[in-house]
Short mmCIF file of C-alpha atoms in Angstrom, two decimals:
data_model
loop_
_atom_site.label_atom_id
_atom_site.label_comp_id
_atom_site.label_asym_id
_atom_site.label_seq_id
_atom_site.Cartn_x
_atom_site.Cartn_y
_atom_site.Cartn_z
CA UNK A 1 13.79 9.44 3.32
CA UNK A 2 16.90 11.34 5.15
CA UNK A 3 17.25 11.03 8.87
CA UNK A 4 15.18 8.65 11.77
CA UNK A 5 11.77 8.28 10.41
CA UNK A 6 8.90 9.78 11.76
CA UNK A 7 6.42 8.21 14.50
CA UNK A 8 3.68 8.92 12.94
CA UNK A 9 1.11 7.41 15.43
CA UNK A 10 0.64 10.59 16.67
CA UNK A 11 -0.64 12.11 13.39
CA UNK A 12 -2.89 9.05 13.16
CA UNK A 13 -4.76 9.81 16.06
CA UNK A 14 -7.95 8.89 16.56
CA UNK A 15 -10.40 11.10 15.22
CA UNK A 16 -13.88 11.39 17.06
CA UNK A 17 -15.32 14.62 15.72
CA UNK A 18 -16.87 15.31 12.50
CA UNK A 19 -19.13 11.95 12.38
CA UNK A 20 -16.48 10.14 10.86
CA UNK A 21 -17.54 6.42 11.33
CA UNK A 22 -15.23 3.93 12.89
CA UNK A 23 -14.76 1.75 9.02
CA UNK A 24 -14.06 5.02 7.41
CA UNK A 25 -11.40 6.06 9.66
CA UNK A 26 -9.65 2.89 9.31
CA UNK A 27 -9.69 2.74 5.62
CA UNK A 28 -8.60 6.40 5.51
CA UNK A 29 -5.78 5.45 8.17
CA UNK A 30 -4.46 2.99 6.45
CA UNK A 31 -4.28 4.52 3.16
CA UNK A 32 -2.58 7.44 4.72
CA UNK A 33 -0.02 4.83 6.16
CA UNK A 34 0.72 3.68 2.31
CA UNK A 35 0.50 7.11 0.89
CA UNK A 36 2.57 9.60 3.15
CA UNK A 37 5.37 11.11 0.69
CA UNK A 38 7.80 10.44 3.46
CA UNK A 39 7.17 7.31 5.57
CA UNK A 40 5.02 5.84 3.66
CA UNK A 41 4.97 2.06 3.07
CA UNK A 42 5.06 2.56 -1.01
CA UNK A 43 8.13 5.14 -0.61
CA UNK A 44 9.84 2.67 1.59
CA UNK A 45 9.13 -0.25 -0.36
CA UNK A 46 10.17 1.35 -3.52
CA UNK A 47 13.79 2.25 -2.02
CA UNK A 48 14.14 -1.78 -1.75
CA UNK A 49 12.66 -2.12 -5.10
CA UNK A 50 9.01 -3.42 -4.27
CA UNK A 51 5.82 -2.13 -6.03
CA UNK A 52 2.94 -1.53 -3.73
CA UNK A 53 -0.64 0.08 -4.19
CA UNK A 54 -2.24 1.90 -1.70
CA UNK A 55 -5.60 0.69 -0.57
CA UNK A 56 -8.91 2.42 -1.41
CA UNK A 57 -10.86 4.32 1.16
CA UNK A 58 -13.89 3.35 -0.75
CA UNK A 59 -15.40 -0.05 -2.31
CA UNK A 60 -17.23 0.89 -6.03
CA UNK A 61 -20.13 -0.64 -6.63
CA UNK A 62 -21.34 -0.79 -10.25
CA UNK A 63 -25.35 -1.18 -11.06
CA UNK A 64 -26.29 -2.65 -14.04
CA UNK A 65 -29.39 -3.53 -16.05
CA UNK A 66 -31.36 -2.83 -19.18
CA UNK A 67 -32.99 0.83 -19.39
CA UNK A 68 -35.62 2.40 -17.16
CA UNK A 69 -34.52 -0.61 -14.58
CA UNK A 70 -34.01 1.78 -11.67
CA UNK A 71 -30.30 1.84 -11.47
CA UNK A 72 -30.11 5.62 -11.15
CA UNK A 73 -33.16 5.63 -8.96
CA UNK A 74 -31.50 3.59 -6.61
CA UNK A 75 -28.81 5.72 -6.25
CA UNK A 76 -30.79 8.65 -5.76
CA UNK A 77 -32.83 6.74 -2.78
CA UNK A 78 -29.88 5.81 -1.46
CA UNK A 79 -28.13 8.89 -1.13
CA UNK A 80 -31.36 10.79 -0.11
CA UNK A 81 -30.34 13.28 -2.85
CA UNK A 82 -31.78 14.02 -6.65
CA UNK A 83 -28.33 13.46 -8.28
CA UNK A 84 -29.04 11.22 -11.23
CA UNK A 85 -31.29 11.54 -13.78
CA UNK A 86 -34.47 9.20 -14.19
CA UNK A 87 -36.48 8.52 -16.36
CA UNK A 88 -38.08 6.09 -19.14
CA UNK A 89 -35.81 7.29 -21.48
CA UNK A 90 -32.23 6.32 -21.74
CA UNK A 91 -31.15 8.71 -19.36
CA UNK A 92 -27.54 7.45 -18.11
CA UNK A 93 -25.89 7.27 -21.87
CA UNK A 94 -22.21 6.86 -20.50
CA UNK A 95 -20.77 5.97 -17.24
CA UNK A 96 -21.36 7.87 -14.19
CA UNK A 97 -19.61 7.72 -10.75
CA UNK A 98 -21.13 9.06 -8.33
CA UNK A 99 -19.29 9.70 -4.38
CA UNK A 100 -19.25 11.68 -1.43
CA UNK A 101 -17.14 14.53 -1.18
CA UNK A 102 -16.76 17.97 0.70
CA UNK A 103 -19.25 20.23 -2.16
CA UNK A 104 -21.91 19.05 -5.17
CA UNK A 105 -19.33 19.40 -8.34
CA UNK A 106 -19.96 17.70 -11.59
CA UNK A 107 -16.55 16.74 -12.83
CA UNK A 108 -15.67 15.71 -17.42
CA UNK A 109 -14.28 12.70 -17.96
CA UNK A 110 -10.68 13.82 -17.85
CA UNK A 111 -11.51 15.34 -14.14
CA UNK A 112 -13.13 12.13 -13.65
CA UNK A 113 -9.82 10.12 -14.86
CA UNK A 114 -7.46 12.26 -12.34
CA UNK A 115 -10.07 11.70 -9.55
CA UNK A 116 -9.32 8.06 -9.91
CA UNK A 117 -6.36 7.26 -11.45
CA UNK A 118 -6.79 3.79 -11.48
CA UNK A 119 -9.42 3.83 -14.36
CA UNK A 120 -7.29 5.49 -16.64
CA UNK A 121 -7.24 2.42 -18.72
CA UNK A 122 -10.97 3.09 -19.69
CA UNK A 123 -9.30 5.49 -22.22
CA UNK A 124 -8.42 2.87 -24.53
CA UNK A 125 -12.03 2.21 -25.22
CA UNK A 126 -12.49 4.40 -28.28
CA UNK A 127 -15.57 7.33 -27.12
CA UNK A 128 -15.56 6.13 -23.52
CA UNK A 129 -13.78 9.45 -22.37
CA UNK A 130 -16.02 11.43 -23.70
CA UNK A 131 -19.06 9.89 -21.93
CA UNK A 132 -17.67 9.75 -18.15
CA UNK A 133 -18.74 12.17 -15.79
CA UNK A 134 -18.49 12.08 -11.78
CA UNK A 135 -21.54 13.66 -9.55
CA UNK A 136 -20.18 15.21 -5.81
CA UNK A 137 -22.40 15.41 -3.58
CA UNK A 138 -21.90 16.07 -0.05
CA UNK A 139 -24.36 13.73 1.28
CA UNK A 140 -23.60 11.26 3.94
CA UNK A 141 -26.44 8.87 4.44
CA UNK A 142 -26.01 5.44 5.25
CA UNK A 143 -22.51 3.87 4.71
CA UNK A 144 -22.51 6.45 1.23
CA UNK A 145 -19.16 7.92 2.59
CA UNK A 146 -17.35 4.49 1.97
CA UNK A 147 -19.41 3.95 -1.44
CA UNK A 148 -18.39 4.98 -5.21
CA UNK A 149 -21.33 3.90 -7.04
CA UNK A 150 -20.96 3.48 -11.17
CA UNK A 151 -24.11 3.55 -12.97
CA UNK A 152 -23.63 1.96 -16.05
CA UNK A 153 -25.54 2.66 -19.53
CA UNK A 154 -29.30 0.86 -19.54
CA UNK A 155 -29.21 -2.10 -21.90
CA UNK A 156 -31.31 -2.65 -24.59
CA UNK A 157 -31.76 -5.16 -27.65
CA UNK A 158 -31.41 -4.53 -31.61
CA UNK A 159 -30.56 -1.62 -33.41
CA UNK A 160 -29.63 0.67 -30.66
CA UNK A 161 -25.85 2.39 -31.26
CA UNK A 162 -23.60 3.21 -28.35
CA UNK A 163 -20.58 5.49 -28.77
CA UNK A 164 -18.27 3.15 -27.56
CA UNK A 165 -17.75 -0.76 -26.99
CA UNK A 166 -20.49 -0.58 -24.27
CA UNK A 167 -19.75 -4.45 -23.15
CA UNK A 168 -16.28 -4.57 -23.07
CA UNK A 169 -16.32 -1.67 -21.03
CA UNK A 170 -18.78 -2.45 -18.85
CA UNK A 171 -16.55 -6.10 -18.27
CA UNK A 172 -13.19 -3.96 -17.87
CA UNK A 173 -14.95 -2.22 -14.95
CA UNK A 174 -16.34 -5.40 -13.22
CA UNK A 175 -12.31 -6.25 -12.76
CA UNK A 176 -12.30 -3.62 -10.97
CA UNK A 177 -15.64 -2.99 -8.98
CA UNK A 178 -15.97 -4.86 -5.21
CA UNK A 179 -19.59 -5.05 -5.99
CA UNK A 180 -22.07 -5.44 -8.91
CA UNK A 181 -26.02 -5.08 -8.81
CA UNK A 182 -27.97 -6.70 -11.78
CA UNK A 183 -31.22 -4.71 -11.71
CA UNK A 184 -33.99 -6.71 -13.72
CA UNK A 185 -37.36 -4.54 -14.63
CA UNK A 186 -40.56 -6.24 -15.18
CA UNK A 187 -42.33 -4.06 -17.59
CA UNK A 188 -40.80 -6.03 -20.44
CA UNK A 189 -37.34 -5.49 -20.74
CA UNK A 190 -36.06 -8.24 -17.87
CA UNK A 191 -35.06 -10.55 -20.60
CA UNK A 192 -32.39 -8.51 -22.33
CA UNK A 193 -30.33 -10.62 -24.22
CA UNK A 194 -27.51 -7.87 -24.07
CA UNK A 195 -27.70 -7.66 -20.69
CA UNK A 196 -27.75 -11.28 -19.75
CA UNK A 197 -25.16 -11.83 -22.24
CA UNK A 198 -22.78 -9.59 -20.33
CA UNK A 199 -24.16 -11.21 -16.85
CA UNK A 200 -23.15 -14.32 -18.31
CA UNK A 201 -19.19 -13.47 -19.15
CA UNK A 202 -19.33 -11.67 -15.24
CA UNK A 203 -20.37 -14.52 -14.01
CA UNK A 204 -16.92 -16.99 -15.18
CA UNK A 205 -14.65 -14.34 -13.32
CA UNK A 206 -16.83 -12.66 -10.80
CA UNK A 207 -19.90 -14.49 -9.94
CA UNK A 208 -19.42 -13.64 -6.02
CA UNK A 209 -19.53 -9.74 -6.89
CA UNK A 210 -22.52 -10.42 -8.80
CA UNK A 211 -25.91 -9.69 -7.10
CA UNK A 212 -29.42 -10.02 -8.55
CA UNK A 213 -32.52 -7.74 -7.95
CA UNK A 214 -36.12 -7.45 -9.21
CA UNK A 215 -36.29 -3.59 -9.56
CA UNK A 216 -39.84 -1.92 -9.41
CA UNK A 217 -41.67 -4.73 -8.13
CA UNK A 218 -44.00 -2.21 -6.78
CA UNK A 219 -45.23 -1.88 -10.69
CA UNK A 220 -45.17 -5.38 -11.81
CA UNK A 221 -49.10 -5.79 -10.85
CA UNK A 222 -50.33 -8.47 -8.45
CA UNK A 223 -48.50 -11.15 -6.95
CA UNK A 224 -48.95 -13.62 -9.12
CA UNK A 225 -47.70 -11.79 -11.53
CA UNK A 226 -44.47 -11.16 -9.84
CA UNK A 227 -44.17 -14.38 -9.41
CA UNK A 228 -44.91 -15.03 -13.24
CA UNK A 229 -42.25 -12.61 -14.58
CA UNK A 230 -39.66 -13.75 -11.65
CA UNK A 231 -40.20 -17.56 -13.19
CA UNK A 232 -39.64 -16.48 -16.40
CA UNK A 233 -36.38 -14.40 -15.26
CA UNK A 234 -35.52 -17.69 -13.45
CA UNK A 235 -35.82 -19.34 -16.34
CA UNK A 236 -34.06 -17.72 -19.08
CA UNK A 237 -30.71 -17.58 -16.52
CA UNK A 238 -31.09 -21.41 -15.80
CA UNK A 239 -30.99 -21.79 -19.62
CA UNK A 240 -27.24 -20.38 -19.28
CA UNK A 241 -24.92 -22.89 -17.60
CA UNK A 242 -23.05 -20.37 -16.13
CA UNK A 243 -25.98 -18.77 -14.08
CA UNK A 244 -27.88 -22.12 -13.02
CA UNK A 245 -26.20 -22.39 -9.65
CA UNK A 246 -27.17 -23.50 -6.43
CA UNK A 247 -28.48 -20.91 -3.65
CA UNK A 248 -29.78 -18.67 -6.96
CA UNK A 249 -31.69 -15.27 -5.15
CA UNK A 250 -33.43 -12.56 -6.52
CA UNK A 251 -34.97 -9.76 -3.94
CA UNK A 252 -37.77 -7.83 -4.67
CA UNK A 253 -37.05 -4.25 -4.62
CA UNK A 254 -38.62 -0.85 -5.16
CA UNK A 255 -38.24 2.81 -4.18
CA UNK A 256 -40.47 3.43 -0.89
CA UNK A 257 -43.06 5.88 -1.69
CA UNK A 258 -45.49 7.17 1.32
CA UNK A 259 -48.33 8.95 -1.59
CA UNK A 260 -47.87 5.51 -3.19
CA UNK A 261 -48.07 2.22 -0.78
CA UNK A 262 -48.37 -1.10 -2.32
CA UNK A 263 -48.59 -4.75 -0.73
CA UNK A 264 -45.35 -5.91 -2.17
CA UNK A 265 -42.67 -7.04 0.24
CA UNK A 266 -39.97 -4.42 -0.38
CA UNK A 267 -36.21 -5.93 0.03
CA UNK A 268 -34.65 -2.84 -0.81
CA UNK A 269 -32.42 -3.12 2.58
CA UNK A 270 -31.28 -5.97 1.52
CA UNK A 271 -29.31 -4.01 -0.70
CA UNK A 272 -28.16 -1.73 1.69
CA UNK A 273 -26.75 -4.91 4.08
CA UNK A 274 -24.56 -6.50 0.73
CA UNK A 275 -23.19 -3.03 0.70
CA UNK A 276 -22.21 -3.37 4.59
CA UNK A 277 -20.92 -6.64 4.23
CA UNK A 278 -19.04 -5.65 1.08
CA UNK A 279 -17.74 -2.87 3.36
CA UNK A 280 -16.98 -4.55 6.24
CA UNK A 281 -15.24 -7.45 3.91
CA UNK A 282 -13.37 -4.96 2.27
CA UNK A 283 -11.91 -3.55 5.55
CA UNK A 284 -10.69 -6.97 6.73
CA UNK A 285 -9.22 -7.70 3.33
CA UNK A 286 -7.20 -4.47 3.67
CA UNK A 287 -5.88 -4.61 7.25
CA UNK A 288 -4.98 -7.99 5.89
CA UNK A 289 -3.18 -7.00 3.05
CA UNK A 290 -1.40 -3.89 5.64
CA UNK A 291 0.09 -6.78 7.53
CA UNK A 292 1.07 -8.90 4.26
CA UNK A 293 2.54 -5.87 2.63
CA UNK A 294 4.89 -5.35 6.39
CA UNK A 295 6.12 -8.67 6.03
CA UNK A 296 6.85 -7.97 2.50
CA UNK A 297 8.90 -5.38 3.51
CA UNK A 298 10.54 -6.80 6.22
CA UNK A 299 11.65 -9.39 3.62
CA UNK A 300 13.23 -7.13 1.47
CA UNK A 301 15.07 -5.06 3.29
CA UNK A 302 16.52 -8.14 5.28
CA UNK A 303 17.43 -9.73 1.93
CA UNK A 304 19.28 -6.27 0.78
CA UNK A 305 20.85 -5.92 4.44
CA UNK A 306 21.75 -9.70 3.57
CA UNK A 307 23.20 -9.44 -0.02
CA UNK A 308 25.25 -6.58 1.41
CA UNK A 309 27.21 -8.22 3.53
CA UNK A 310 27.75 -10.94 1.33
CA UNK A 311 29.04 -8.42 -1.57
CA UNK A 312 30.92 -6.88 1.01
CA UNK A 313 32.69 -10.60 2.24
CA UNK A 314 33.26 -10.79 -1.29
CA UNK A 315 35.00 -7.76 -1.89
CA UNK A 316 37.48 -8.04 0.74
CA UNK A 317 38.51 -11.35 -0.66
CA UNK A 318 38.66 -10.02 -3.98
CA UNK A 319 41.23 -7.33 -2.30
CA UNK A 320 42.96 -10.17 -0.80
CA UNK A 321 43.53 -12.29 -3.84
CA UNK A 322 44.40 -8.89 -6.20
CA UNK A 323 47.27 -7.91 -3.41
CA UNK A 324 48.82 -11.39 -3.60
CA UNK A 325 48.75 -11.64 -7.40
CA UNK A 326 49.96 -7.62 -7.34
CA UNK A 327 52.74 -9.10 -4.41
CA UNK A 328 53.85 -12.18 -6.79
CA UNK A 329 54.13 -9.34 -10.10
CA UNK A 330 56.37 -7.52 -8.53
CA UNK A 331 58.44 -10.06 -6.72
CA UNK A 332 59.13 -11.73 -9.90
CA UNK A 333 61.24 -9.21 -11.52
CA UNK A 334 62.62 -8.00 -8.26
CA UNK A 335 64.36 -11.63 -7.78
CA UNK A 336 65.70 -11.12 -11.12
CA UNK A 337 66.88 -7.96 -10.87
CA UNK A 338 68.33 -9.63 -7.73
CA UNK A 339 70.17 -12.41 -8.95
CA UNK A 340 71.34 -10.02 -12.06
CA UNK A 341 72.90 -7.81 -9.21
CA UNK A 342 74.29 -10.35 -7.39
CA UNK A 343 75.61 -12.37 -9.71
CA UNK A 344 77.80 -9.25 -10.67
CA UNK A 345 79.57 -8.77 -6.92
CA UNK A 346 82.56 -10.95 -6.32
CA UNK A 347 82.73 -12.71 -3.16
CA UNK A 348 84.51 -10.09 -1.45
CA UNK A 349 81.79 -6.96 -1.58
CA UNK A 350 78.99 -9.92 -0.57
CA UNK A 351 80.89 -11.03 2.64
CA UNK A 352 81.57 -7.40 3.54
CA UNK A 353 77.71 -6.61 3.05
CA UNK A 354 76.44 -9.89 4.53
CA UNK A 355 79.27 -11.01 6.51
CA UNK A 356 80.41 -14.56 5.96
CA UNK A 357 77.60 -16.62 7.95
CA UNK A 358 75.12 -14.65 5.61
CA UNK A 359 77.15 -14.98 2.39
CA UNK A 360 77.01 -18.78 2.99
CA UNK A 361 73.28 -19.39 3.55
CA UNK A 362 72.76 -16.92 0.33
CA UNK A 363 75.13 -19.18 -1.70
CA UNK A 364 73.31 -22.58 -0.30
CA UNK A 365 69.82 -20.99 -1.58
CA UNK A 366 70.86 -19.53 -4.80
CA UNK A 367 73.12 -22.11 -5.60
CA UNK A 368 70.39 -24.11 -7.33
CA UNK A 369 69.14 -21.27 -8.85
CA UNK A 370 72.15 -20.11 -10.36
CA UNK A 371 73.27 -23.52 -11.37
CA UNK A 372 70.08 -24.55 -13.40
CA UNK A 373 70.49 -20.94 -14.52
CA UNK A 374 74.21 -21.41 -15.42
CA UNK A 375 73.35 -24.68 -17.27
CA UNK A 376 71.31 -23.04 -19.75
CA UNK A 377 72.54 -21.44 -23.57
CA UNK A 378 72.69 -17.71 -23.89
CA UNK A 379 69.32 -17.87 -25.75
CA UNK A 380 67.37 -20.02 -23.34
CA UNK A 381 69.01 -17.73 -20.94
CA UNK A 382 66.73 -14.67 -22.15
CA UNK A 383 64.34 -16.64 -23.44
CA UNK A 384 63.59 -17.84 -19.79
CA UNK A 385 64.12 -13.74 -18.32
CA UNK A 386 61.54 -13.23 -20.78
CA UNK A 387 59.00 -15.36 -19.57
CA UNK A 388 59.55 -14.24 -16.17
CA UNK A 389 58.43 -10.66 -17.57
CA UNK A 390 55.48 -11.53 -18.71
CA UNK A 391 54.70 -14.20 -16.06
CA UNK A 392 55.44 -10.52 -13.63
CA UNK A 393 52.79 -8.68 -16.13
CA UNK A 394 49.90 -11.29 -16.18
CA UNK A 395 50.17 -11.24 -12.44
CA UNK A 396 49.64 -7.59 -12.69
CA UNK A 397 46.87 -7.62 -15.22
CA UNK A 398 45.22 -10.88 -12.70
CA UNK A 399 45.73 -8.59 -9.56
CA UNK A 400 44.29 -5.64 -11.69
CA UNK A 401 40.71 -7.45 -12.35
CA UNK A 402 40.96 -9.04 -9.24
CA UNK A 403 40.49 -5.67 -7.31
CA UNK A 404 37.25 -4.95 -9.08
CA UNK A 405 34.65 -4.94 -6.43
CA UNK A 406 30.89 -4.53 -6.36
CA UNK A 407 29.25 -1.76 -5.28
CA UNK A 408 28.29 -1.87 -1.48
CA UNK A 409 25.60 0.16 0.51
CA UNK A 410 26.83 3.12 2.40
CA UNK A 411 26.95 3.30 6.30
CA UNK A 412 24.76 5.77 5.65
CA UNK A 413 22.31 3.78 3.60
CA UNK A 414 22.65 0.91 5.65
CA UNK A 415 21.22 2.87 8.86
CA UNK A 416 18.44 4.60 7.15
CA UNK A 417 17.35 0.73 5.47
CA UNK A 418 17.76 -0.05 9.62
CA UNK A 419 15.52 2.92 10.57
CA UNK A 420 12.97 1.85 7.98
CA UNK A 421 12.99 -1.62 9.22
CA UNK A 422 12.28 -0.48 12.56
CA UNK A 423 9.70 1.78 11.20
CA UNK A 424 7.67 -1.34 10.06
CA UNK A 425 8.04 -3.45 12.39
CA UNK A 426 7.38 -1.28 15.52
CA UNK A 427 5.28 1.84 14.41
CA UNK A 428 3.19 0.11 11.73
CA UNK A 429 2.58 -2.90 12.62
CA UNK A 430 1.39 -1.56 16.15
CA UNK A 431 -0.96 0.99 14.15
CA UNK A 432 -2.23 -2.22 11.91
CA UNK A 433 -3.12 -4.14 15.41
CA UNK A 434 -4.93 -1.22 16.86
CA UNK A 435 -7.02 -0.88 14.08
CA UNK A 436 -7.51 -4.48 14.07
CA UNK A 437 -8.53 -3.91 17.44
CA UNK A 438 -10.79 -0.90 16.99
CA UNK A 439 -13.00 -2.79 14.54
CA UNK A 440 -13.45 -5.33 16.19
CA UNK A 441 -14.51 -3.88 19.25
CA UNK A 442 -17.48 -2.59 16.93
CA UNK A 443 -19.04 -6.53 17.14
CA UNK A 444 -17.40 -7.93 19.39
CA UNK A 445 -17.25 -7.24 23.28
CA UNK A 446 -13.81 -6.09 25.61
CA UNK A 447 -14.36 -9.56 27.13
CA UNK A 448 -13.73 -11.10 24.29
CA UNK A 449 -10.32 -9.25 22.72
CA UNK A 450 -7.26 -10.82 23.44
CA UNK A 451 -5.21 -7.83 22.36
#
């Protein structure tokens, strides 16, 4: 990032037109905020040496369930659009996401993987890749904008071979998914020991994501026999530890059809409210993590501001020490060479250079000196000049190491780490509050905001 940074709360203006919903924006605002190439948080965090991930502007809801269960049904009721296949047969064979977007497209698996990039670890799952598809649609009905729905393969029992490590998969992608529907049908195939297997292992890591739903209700005969095939659902979960938990719920649920009433209480909307509050949750949880992810920041580049100055204290006593160990090499041989020189002049040349007051005070100071000196043998004589040489060279070789610094930020650097500071704490933090503000304003009345 070169220069001031941008304000970018004009280019994150509020956009009205279009019949883009108040959640959306917000998610897409925010993601924008992480994302932009220049000012965005992950750029500037990365220049301080912090990893950040931008949020999603969608949750991803995975359905799951044994086959012929409704799962691609659902979808298709939901969006108010024939995009998935149905069917008694195994229709949905692989893994198919299916979101909003500008024109219907089909997109491969590899389209699919550059679409979203963080599922690129499905690959690893040997055949998986070749059995992921995406379905664009343009539709827009009910919160479908903010929704990527994954409909998973139906389940079944016995000898019946996948093309990849269907379980596994299906468990790497509930890490991953905000939401997860368990659709149960009750012609038969409710009590899928695959199916509640792979409940079961959801459950340990994610049993808040997991939701529970007696598809097709409409077809499961009278009442009582609803009842009877919910009790024996009931009862083969209760037999796993895991699953027998308090405040256990199972909705009824079936596609509405006006040639086709039926009696049964339909709790299909139910559905459609876990996906609100799953939406609404996940919009809180990432103006949350906006404001976690500033102080983060923040952090950082006052810690590298601070480490700076201390490296730069540091260095100028490094120079400090190096010029008085450089001072005391050279002095060293200079006082030799000194008393060598002077030692030679007779008394006469001295007084003439010094005059006699000056002569005297040099003879009272070197006269130690040149005694102890004096009162040594030839040899110890050199040997002593000698160790004053290479006392005069370690001092040099000291001084040299001692003026070996550590590198130090720039002015330059220093003002654009400032900029990006300010950046944070004024322009983005402001944008996080009003679209604190904004949302809340969608439940809550003017009265009532303290903002």
């Amino acid at each position: 990032m070169s220069g001031k940074i941008k304000n970018r709360s004009g280019a994150n203006a509020d956009l009205t037109s279009g019949g883009v919903s108040c959640d959306e924006r917000i998610l897409r605002d925010c993601h924008q905020l992480y994302a932009d190439p220049e000012s965005g948080l992950i750029s500037v965090a990365q220049s301080v040496g912090v990893t950040l991930l931008p949020p999603r502007k969608k949750i991803t809801v995975m359905l799951m369930g044994n086959h012929s269960a409704g799962k691609s049904s659902f979808i298709n009721w939901y969006v108010e659009e024939h995009i998935q296949r149905t069917g008694v047969a195994i229709e949905t064979q692989g893994f198919s996401f299916v979101t909003s977007g500008r024109k219907r497209e089909s997109l491969t698996g590899n389209a699919t993987l550059h679409l979203y990039p963080h599922f690129k670890p499905l690959q690893e799952f040997k055949g998986v890749s070749e059995y992921l598809g995406t379905e664009v649609c343009t539709s827009r009905q009910k919160r479908f904008s903010l929704v990527t729905f994954v409909d998973s393969p139906g389940l079944v029992d016995g000898d019946m071979k996948y093309p990849f490590d269907v379980d596994e998969a299906i468990m790497w992608l509930g890490e991953l998914c905000d939401l997860i529907l368990v659709f149960f049908d009750p012609m038969g195939q409710a009590l899928c020991k695959r199916t509640l297997n792979i409940v079961e292992r959801l459950n340990e890591k994610h049993g808040d994501r997991l939701h529970f739903y007696l598809s097709k209700a409409d077809e499961a005969g009278s009442e009582s026999d609803r009842q009877r095939v919910m009790m024996q659902i009931v009862q083969e979960l209760c037999k796993r530890p895991g699953l027998n938990k308090c405040g256990f719920d199972m909705p009824t649920i079936y596609i509405p059809n006006p040639n086709k009433p039926s009696r049964c209480v339909n709790q299909i909307e139910e559905v459609c409210r876990t996906v609100e509050k799953t939406i609404n949750q996940t919009v809180q949880n990432t103006l949350n993590s906006l404001e976690k992810d500033c102080e983060v920041i923040t952090e950082a580049i006052a810690d590298t501001l601070a480490v700076d100055r201390q490296t730069g204290a540091q260095n100028r006593r490094a120079r400090c020490k190096g010029c008085f160990m450089a001072l005391l090499g050279f002095v060293v041989p200079l006082a030799l060479l000194g008393l060598l020189v002077l030692g030679t002049l007779s008394r006469e040349l001295l007084e003439m250079a010094l005059g006699p007051q000056g002569t005297e005070a040099l003879s009272l100071y070197l006269a130690p000196v040149v005694r102890g000196f004096e009162s040594l043998s030839v040899e110890h004589q050199l040997y002593a000049c000698g160790g004053l040489v290479f006392l005069s060279f370690l001092l040099l070789i000291l001084a040299r190491f001692s003026f070996r610094t550590r590198t130090t930020l720039s002015g330059r650097q220093k003002r654009q780490l400032q900029e990006k500071l300010e950046y944070v704490q004024d322009v983005v933090k402001s944008k996080k509050k009003k679209l604190y503000s904004e949302y809340l304003r969608q439940s809550v009345g003017d009265q009532d905001m303290d903002m």
